[in-house]
Each structure stands twice: as structure tokens, then as C-alpha cells.
Tab-separated table of C-alpha atoms and ligand atoms in Angstrom:
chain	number	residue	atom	x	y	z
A	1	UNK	CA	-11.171	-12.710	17.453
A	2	UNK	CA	-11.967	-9.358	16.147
A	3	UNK	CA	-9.511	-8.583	13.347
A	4	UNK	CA	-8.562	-4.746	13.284
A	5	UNK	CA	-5.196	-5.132	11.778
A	6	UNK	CA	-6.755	-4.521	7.905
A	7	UNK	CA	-3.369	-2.225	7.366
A	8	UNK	CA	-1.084	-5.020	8.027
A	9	UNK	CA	-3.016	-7.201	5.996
A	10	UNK	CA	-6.435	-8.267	5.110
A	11	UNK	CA	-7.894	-11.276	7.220
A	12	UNK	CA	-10.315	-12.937	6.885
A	13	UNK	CA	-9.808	-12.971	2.688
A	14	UNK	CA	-13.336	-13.222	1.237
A	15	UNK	CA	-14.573	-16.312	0.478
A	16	UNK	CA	-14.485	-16.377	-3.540
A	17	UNK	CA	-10.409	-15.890	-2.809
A	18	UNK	CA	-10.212	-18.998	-0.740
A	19	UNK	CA	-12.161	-20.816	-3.332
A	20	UNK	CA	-10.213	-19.468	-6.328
A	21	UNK	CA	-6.877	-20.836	-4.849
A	22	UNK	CA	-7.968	-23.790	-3.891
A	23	UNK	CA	-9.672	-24.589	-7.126
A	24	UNK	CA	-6.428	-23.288	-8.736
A	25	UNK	CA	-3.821	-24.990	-7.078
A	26	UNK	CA	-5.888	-28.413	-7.154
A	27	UNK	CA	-6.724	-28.306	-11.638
A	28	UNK	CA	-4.142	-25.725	-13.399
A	29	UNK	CA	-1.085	-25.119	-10.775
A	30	UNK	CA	2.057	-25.618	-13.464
A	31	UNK	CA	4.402	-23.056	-14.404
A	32	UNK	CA	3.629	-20.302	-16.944
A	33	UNK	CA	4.980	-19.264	-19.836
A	34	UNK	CA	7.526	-22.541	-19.230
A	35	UNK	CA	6.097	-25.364	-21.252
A	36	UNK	CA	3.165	-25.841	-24.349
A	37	UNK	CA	0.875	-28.238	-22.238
A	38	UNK	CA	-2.275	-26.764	-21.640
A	39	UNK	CA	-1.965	-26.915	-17.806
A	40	UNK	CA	1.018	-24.466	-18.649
A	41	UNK	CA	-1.249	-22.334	-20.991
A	42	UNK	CA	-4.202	-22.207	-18.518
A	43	UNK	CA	-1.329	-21.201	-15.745
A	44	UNK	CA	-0.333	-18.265	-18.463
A	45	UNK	CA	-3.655	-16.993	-18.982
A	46	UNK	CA	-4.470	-16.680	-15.752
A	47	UNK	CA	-1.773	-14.950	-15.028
A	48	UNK	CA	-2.086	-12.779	-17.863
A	49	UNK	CA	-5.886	-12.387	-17.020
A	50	UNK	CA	-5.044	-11.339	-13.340
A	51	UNK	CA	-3.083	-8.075	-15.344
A	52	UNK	CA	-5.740	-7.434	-17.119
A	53	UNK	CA	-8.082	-7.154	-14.209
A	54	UNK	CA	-5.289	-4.830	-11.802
A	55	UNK	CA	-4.914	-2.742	-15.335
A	56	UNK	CA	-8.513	-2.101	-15.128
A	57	UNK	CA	-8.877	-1.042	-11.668
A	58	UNK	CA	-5.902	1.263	-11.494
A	59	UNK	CA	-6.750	2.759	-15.312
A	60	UNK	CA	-3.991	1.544	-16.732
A	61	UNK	CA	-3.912	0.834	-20.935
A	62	UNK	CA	-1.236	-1.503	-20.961
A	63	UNK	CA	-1.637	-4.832	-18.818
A	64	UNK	CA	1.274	-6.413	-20.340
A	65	UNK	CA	3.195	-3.864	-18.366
A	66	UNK	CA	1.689	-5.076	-15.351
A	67	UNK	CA	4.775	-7.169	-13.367
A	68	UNK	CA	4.402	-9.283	-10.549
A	69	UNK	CA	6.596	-8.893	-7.810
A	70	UNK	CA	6.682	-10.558	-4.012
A	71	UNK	CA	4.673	-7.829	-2.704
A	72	UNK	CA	5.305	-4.238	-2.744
A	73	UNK	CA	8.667	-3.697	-1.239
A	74	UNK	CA	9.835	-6.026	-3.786
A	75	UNK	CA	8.253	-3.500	-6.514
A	76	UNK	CA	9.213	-0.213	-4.557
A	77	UNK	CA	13.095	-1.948	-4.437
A	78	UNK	CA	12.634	-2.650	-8.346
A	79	UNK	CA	11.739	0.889	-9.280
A	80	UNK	CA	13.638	2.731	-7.340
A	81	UNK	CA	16.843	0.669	-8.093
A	82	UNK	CA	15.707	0.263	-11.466
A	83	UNK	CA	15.500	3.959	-12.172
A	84	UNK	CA	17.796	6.417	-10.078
A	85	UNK	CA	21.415	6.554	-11.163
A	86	UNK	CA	24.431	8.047	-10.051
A	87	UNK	CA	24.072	11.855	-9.645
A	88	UNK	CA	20.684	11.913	-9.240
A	89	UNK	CA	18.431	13.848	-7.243
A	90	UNK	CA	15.107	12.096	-5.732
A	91	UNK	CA	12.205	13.680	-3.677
A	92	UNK	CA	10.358	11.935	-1.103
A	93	UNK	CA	8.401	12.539	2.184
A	94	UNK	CA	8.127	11.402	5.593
A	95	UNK	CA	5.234	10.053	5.247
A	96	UNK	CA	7.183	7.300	3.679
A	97	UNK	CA	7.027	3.590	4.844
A	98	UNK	CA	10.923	1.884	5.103
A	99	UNK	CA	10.001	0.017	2.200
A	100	UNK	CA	10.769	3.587	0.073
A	101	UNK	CA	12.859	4.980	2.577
A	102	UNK	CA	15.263	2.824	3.433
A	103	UNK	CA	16.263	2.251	-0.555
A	104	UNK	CA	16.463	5.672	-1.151
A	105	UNK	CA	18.353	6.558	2.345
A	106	UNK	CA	20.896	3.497	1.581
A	107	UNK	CA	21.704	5.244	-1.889
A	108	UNK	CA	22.006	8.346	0.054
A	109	UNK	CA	24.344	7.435	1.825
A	110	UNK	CA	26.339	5.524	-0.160
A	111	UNK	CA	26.689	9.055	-2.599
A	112	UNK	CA	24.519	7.397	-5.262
A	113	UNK	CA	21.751	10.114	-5.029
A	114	UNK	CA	20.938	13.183	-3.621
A	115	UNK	CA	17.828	12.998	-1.382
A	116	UNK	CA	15.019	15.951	-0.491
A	117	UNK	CA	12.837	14.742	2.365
A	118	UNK	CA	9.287	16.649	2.607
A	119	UNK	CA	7.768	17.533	5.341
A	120	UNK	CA	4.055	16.887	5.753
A	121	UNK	CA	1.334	19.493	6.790
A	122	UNK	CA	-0.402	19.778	9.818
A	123	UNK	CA	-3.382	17.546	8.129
A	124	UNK	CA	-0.714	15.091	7.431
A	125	UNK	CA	-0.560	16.144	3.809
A	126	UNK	CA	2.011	16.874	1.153
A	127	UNK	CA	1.646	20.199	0.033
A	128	UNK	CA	2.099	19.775	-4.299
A	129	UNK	CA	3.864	23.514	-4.374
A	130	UNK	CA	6.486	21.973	-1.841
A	131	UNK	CA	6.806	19.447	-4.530
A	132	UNK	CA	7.248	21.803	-7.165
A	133	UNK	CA	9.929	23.830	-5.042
A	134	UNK	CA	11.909	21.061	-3.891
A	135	UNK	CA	12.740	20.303	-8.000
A	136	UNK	CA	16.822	20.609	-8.909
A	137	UNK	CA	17.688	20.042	-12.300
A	138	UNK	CA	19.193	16.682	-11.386
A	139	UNK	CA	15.974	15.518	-10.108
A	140	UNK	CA	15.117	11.998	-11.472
A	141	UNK	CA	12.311	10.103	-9.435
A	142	UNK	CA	9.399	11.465	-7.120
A	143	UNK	CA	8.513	8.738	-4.292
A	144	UNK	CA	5.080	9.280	-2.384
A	145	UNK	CA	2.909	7.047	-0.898
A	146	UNK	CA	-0.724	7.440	-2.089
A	147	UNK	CA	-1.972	6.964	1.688
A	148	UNK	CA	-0.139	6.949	4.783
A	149	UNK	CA	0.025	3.752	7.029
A	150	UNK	CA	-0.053	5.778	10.224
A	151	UNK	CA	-1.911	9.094	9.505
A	152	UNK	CA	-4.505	7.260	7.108
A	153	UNK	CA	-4.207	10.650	5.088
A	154	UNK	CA	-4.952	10.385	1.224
A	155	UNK	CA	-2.284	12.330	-0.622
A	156	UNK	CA	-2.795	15.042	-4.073
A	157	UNK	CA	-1.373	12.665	-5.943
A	158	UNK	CA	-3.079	14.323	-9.570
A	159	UNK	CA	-1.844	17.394	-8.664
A	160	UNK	CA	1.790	16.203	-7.924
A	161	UNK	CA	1.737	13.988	-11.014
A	162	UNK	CA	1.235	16.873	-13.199
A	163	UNK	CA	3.976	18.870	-11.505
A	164	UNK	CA	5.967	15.616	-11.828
A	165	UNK	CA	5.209	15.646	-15.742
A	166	UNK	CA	5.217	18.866	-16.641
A	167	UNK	CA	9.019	18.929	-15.669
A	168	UNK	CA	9.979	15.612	-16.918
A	169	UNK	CA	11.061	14.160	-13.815
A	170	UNK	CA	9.440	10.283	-13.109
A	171	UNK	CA	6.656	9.571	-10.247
A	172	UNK	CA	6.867	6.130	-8.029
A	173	UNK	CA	3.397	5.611	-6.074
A	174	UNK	CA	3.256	3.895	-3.305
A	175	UNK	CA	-0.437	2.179	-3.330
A	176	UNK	CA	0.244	-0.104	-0.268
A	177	UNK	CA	-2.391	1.449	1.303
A	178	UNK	CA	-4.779	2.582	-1.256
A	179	UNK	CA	-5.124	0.117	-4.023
A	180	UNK	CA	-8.453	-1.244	-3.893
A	181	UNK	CA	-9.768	1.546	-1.150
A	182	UNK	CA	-9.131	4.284	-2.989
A	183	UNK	CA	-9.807	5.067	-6.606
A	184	UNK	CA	-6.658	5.251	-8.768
A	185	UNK	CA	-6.630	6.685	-12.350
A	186	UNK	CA	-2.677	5.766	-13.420
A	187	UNK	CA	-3.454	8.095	-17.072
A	188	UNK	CA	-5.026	10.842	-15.298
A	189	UNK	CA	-3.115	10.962	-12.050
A	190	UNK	CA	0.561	10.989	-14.356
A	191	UNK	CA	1.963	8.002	-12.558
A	192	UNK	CA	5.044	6.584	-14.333
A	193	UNK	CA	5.315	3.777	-11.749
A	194	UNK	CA	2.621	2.669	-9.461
A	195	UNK	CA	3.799	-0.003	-6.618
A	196	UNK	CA	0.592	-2.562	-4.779
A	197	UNK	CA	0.729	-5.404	-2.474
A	198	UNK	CA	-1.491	-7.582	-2.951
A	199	UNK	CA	-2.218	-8.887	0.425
A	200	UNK	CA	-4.073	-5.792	1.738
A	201	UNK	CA	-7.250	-4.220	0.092
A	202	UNK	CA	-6.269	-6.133	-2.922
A	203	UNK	CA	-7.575	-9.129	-0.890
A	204	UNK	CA	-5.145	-11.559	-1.640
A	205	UNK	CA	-2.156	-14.035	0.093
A	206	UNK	CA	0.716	-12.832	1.370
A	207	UNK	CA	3.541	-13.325	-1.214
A	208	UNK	CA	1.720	-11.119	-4.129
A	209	UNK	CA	2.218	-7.590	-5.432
A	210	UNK	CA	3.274	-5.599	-8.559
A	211	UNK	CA	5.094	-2.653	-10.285
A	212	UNK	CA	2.737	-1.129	-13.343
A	213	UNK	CA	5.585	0.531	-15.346
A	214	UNK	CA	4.637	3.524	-17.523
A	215	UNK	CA	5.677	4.292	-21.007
A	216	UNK	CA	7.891	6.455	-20.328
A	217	UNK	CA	9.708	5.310	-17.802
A	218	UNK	CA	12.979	2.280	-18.258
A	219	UNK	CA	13.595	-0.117	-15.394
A	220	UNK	CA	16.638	-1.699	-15.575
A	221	UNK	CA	16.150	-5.372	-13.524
A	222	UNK	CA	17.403	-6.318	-10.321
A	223	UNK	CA	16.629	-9.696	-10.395
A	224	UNK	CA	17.737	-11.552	-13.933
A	225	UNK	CA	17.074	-15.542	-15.036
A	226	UNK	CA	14.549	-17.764	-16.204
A	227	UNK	CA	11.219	-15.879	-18.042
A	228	UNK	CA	10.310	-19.022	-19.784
A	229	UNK	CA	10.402	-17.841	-23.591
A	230	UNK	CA	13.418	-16.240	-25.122
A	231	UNK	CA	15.885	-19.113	-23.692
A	232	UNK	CA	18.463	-18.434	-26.224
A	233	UNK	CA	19.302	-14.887	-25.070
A	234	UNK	CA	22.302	-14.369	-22.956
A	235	UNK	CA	20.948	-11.501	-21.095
A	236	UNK	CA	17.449	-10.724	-19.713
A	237	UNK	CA	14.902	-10.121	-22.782
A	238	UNK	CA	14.193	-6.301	-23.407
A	239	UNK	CA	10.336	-6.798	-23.387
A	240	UNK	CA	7.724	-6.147	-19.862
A	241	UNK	CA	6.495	-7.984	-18.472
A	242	UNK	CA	9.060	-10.857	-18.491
A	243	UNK	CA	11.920	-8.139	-18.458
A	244	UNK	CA	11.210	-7.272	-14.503
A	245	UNK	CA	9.744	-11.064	-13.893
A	246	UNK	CA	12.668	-13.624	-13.674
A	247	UNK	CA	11.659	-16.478	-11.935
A	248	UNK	CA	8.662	-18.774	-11.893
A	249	UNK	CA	5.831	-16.057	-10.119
A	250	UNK	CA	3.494	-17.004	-7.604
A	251	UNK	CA	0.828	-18.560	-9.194
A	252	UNK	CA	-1.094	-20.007	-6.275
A	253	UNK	CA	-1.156	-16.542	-5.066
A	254	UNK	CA	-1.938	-14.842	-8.187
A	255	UNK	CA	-4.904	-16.838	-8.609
A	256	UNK	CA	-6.141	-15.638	-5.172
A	257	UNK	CA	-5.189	-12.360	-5.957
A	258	UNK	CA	-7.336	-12.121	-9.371
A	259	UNK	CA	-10.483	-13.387	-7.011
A	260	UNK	CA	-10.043	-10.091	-4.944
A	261	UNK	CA	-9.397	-8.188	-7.976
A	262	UNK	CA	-12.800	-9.247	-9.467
A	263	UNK	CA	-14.620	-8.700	-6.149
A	264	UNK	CA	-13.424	-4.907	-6.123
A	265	UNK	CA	-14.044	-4.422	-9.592
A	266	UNK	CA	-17.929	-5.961	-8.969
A	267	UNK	CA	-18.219	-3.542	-5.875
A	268	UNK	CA	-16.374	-0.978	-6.730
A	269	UNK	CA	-13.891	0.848	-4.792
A	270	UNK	CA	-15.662	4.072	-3.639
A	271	UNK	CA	-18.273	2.088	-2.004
A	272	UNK	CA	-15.300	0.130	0.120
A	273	UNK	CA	-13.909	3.314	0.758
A	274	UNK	CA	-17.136	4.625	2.083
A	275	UNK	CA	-17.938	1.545	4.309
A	276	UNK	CA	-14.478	1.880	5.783
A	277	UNK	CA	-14.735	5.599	6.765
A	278	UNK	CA	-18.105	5.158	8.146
A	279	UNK	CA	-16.721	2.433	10.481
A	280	UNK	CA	-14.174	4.578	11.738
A	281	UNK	CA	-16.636	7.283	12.304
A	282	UNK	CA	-18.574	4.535	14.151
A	283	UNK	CA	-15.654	3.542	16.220
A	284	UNK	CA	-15.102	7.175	17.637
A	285	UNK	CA	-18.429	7.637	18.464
A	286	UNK	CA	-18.621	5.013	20.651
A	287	UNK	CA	-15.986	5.901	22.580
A	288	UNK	CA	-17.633	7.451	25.530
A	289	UNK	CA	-14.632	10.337	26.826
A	290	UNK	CA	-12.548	10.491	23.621
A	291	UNK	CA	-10.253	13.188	25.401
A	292	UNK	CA	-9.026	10.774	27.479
A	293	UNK	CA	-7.000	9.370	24.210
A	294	UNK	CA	-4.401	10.759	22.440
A	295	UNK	CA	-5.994	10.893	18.990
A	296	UNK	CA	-3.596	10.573	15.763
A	297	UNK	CA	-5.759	11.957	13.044
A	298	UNK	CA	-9.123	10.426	13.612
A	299	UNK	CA	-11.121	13.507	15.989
A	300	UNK	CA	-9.946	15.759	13.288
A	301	UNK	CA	-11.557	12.962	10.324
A	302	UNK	CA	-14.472	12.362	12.418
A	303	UNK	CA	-15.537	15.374	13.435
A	304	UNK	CA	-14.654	18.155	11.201
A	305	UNK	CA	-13.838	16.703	7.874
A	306	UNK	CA	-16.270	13.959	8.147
A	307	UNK	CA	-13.380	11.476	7.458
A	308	UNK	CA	-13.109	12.728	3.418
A	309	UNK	CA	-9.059	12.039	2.279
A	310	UNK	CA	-8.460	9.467	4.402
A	311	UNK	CA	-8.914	5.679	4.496
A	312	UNK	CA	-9.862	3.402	7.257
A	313	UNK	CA	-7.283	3.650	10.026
A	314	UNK	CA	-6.573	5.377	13.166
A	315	UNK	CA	-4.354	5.954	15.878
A	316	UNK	CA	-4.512	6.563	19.733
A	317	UNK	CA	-2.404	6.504	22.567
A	318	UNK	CA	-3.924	6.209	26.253
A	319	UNK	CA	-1.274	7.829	28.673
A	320	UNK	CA	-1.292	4.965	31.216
A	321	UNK	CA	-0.282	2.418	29.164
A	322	UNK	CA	2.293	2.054	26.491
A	323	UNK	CA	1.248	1.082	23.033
A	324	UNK	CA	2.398	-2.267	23.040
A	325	UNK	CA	1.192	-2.931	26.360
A	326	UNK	CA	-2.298	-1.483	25.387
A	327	UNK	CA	-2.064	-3.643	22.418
A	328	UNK	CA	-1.410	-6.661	24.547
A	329	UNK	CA	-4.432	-6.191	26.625
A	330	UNK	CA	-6.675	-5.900	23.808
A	331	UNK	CA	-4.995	-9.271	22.687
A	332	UNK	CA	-5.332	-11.242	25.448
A	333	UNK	CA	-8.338	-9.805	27.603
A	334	UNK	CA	-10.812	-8.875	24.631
A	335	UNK	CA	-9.680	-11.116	21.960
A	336	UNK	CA	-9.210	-7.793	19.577
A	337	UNK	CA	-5.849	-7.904	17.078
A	338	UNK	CA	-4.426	-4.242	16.486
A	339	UNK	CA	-0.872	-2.869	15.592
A	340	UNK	CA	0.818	-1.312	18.200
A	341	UNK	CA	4.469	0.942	17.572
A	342	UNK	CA	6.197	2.758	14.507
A	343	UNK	CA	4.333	0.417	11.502
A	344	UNK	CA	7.950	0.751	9.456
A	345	UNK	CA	7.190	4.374	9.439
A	346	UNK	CA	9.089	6.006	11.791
A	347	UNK	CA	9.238	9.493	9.973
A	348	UNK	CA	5.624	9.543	10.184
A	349	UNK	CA	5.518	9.402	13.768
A	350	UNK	CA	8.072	11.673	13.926
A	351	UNK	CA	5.715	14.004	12.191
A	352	UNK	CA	3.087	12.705	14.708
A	353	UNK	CA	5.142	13.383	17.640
A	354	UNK	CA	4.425	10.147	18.382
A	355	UNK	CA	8.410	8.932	17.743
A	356	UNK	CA	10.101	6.061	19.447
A	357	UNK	CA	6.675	4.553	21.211
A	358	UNK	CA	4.936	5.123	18.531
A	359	UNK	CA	0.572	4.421	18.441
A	360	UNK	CA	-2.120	1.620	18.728
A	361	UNK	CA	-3.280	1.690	15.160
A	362	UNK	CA	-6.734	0.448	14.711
A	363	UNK	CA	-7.447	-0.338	10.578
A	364	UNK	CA	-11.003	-1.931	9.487
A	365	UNK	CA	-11.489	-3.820	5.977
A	366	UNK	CA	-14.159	-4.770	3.893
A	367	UNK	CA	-15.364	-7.605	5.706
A	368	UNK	CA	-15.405	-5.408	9.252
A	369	UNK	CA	-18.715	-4.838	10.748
A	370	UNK	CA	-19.726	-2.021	13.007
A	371	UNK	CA	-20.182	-4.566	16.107
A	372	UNK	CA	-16.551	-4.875	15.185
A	373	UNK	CA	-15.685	-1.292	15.675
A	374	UNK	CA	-18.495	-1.077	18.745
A	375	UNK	CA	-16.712	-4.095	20.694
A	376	UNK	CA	-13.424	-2.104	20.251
A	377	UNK	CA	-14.628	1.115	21.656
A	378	UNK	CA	-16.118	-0.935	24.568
A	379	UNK	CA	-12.805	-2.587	25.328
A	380	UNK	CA	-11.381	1.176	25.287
A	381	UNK	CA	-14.596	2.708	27.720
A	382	UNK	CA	-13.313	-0.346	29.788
A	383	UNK	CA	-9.888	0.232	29.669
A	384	UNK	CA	-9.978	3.532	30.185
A	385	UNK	CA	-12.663	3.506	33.379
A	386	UNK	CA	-10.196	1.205	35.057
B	401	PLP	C1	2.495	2.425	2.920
B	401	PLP	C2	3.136	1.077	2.813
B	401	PLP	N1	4.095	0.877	1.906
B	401	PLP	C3	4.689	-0.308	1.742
B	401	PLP	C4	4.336	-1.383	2.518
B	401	PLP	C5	5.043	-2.683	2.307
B	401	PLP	O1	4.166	-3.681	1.887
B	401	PLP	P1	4.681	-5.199	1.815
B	401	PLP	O2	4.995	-5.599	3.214
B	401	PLP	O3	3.543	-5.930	1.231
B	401	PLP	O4	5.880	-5.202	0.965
B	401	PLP	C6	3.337	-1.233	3.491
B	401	PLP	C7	2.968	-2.364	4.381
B	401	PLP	O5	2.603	-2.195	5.516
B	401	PLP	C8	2.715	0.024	3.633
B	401	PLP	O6	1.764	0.230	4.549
């Protein structure tokens, strides 16, 4: 099978992930924070290592306000929730993926909020002065994605977060796509609260993510009980992380997660970043009559901008079939696994013009090879020659 569904999720996980969970679960799996033995403590400092490590990547000072969540939905739910009150006024795009959309459109419409939906440029970008204009008085919470899932565009999110700042308002990233492809500076970029999964670039399971909170920001939880320490209190205790983290977390999948962590941190993110684009550049080149496929942001990457602001996906269309039949064939005639349809963004293919069928969406990782990318392309040259 040739894996090109990286955007969905990373597969295969590197190695050192298998092997951290599996030497995890097997000598240390009890529950943090909960009891004194030292299985307990080890399960703690793992944990509170695996902050440490996500703080450090994303450039954030203060790992103990690093909380684990279910994956990012579960942290985009928590902020947005936790934040926006009655009256307010929040800005988003449609570059959005349901995960912030659908919150924010539910609050919408139940008169919680008031909601300002930006449109994206022609380079599938958010233009930071239609930020800056879209700002009422009432306006509480910012809500971008860093990268798009279906345009693969890398968004100004420095230059927002200092419009963001300078008028007090509060800025929710959406790293979904970028964490651990692109480099994120939380201090420098003004982020007050930064959303990952930790199943994609992050390289770990299914079943991890997080919500760093800034310092200047409050969350008020959505999800109260057991944080181990502080028993005694009738309501959920004041301080992060355990504030945000009732329940016992997933530590099988936290230990997975701190394995990718480390690997990124060892590599380093540009270098991912710059293995991904040049596979995408790869793919399109070996694709022998790319006009015979509709092309969703990648002739433009490839050939003019040399793929710089965008990470390693694309999208095409070929007229004859639809995308989930084109999919299918690439499934079950060339063993290759893709995304085909409207990847929980449909105002992004709006944007696209690519809205209800949406695209075949093609995403490489950091285990992808170029005879990955090659085979695809020769499925398409095949595909398309009949
Ligand atoms: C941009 C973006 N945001 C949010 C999500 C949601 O991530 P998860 O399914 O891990 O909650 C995704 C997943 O595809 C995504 O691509």
C-alpha cells in the first residue's frame, strides 16, 4: 500500500513511537497524578515530560500550561467554549475545518455570538488587513487555522497575532495541520491559544492532542471531575493544567506521542517541511499532461512559487471521474490510499469552487519517499491515458 493520506493522519508512525508505547504500556502504564507509587510517579513524569517537549517545539515558556485533550477538536471545542460569552463577537475564515466552524456556527445560531466569516484570497490566503477591518468592539476570539487541510496554504499568522494583540482581542490557532511541519513560535507569533492533534505530523496514536493556553487568556472547563490531587475541592481546581484535564488522560498515547515529539525536535521541523514540499514538487512533475487535471493549488506551488507557504498536500480533480470514484480506483487497482470529497471543510471548497464533490487530496509525510509520489503520478498517466 502506498499511504498518501498524511493529512488524515500519519501512517506508518516511525518506529521509535511504536517502541515507546509498547515499552510504556508493558513497565509504567498506571494513572498519573492518582496515587504515590512510583509506577504512578513515572506515569506523571512522563506525562509532564511529554509538555515539556510540545512547549519546546511550539516556543512556548510555560509547559505546565500545556493540556491534553482527545485530539484537536476536543481542544478547538475547549477554547472556543471556554472563552466566547454571550454578546460576543468572533472572527473566523473559511478556510476553517468543522472542528472550528461548526462550534462557532452552533453559537451563532443559537444568539450566543456574533460571527464574521473571512474570505480567503485568490492564493488561498487570509489577508491580516481583512483581519484588522473585520474588528467590532465586541470582538472576543480570532479562530484561524495555521494551514489549510484542502488548499495546503500556510497562513500570516505573526502578522495577525499582532493585530490580534495590539487590540486586545484573543487568538485560537488551529495547528492541525502544521504542528510539527511547520515552525511555530507561540511568543513571537502572539498566540493566546494554540490547538494540535497529535496523530498527524506530531506522529503519534489517534486519541492525543492539546490546547497550550496563554497567559492571558481564562478558559473556563467544559469537562469537570477527577484531576487526581485537590480531592477535597467541590469544584474543579483553579490551576492548568489539571483545570482543563478532568479525567484520567491517555497515557498509552501520550507516551507515543512524546516519541514523535523527540523525533521532530532531533530533525527539526524545517527540514520535514522541506522534504514534504519537494515530494509534492516531485509528484507534479511526473505527471506527464498535468492540464488534463483540475489542479487545487499545487501548479501554482510547483511552478511559480516553488511550493514556499504551503505544506505537503494537494488537490486534483480529473473530469471523467468523480472524486470518490477516482479515489476508489486508486484503492483497489494501484493499492494507493488518498482522501477523496470535502475533508470537513466545506467552506474551503467553496472557496475552491470545488463545493459539494469536492477533490482527491493527495498529502505525503515524513516517512514518504519519492517512489511514493512517482507510483502515484503513474497511476494518474494511467488513468488518465485510458
Ligand atoms: C485543519 C484541521 N483542523 C482540525 C482537525 C481535526 O483534528 P482531529 O480529528 O484530530 O480532532 C483536522 C483534521 O483533519 C484538520 O485538518
Amino acid at each position: 500500500m502506498i499511504y498518501l493520506d498524511n493529512a488524515a493522519t500519519s501512517f506508518p508512525k516511525p518506529e521509535q513511537v511504536y517502541r515507546g508505547m509498547d515499552a510504556f504500556i508493558r513497565s509504567a502504564a498506571a494513572n498519573p497524578g492518582r496515587s504515590g507509587h512510583r509506577l504512578a510517579v513515572e506515569a506523571e513524569a512522563m506525562v509532564n515530560e511529554t509538555r515539556m517537549l510540545i512547549a519546546r517545539l511550539m516556543g512556548f515558556k510555560r509547559p505546565e500550561r500545556v493540556v491534553f485533550t482527545l485530539n484537536a477538536t476536543d481542544a478547538l471545542n475547549m477554547a472556543i467554549k471556554g472563552v466566547l460569552r454571550p454578546g460576543d463577537h468572533a472572527i473566523t475564515s473559511v478556510l476553517e475545518h468543522n472542528s472550528v466552524s461548526r462550534p462557532l456556527n452552533m453559537m451563532e445560531r443559537h444568539g450566543v455570538i456574533t460571527l464574521t466569516r473571512l474570505q480567503a484570497g485568490s492564493d488561498h490566503v487570509i489577508d491580516p488587513d481583512e483581519v484588522a477591518k473585520a474588528f467590532k468592539p465586541s470582538t472576543r476570539l480570532v479562530a484561524l487555522t495555521h494551514a489549510s487541510n484542502v488548499t495546503g496554504t500556510i497562513q500570516a499568522i505573526g502578522a495577525i497575532g499582532r493585530i490580534v494583540r495590539e487590540r486586545n482581542s484573543v487568538l485560537l490557532v488551529d495547528t492541525s495541520q502544521s504542528a510539527g511541519v511547520v515552525p511555530i513560535d507561540f511568543d513571537s507569533d502572539c498566540i493566546d491559544l494554540l490547538a494540535f492533534t497529535g496523530h498527524k505530523a506530531l506522529l503519534g496514536p489517534t486519541g492525543t492532542g492539546g490546547l497550550l493556553v496563554g497567559e492571558r487568556v481564562e478558559v473556563s472547563p467544559w469537562r469537570e471531575g477527577g484531576t487526581g490531587g485537590d480531592s477535597s475541592s467541590p469544584v474543579q481546581p483553579s490551576e492548568l493544567p489539571h483545570r482543563l484535564e478532568g479525567g484520567t488522560p491517555n497515557v498509552f498515547g501520550i507516551a507515543g506521542l512524546r516519541e514523535g515529539v523527540k523525533l521532530l525536535l532531533d530533525r527539526g521541523v524545517e527540514s520535514i517541511l522541506a522534504h514534504e514540499r519537494a515530494l509534492i514538487a516531485e509528484f507534479y512533475r511526473a505527471i506527464k499532461a498535468p492540464e488534463l487535471f483540475n489542479w487545487y493549488g499545487a501548479d501554482r506551488a510547483v511552478a511559480e512559487r516553488r511550493g514556499e507557504g504551503r505544506i505537503g498536500l494537494v488537490g486534483i480533480n480529473f473530469s471523467e471521474f468523480e472524486p470518490a470514484e477516482l479515489a476508489a480506483i486508486l484503492d483497489e487497482r494501484y493499492g494507493i490510499a488518498v482522501r477523496a470529497g470535502l475533508h470537513c471543510a466545506p467552506y474551503a471548497h467553496k472557496h475552491l469552487g470545488s463545493f459539494p464533490q469536492g477533490v482527491v487530496r493527495f498529502s505525503v509525510g515524513i516517512l514518504s519517499t519519492a517512489e511514493d509520489v512517482r507510483q502515484a503520478a503513474a497511476a494518474l498517466n494511467e488513468i488518465a491515458a485510458g
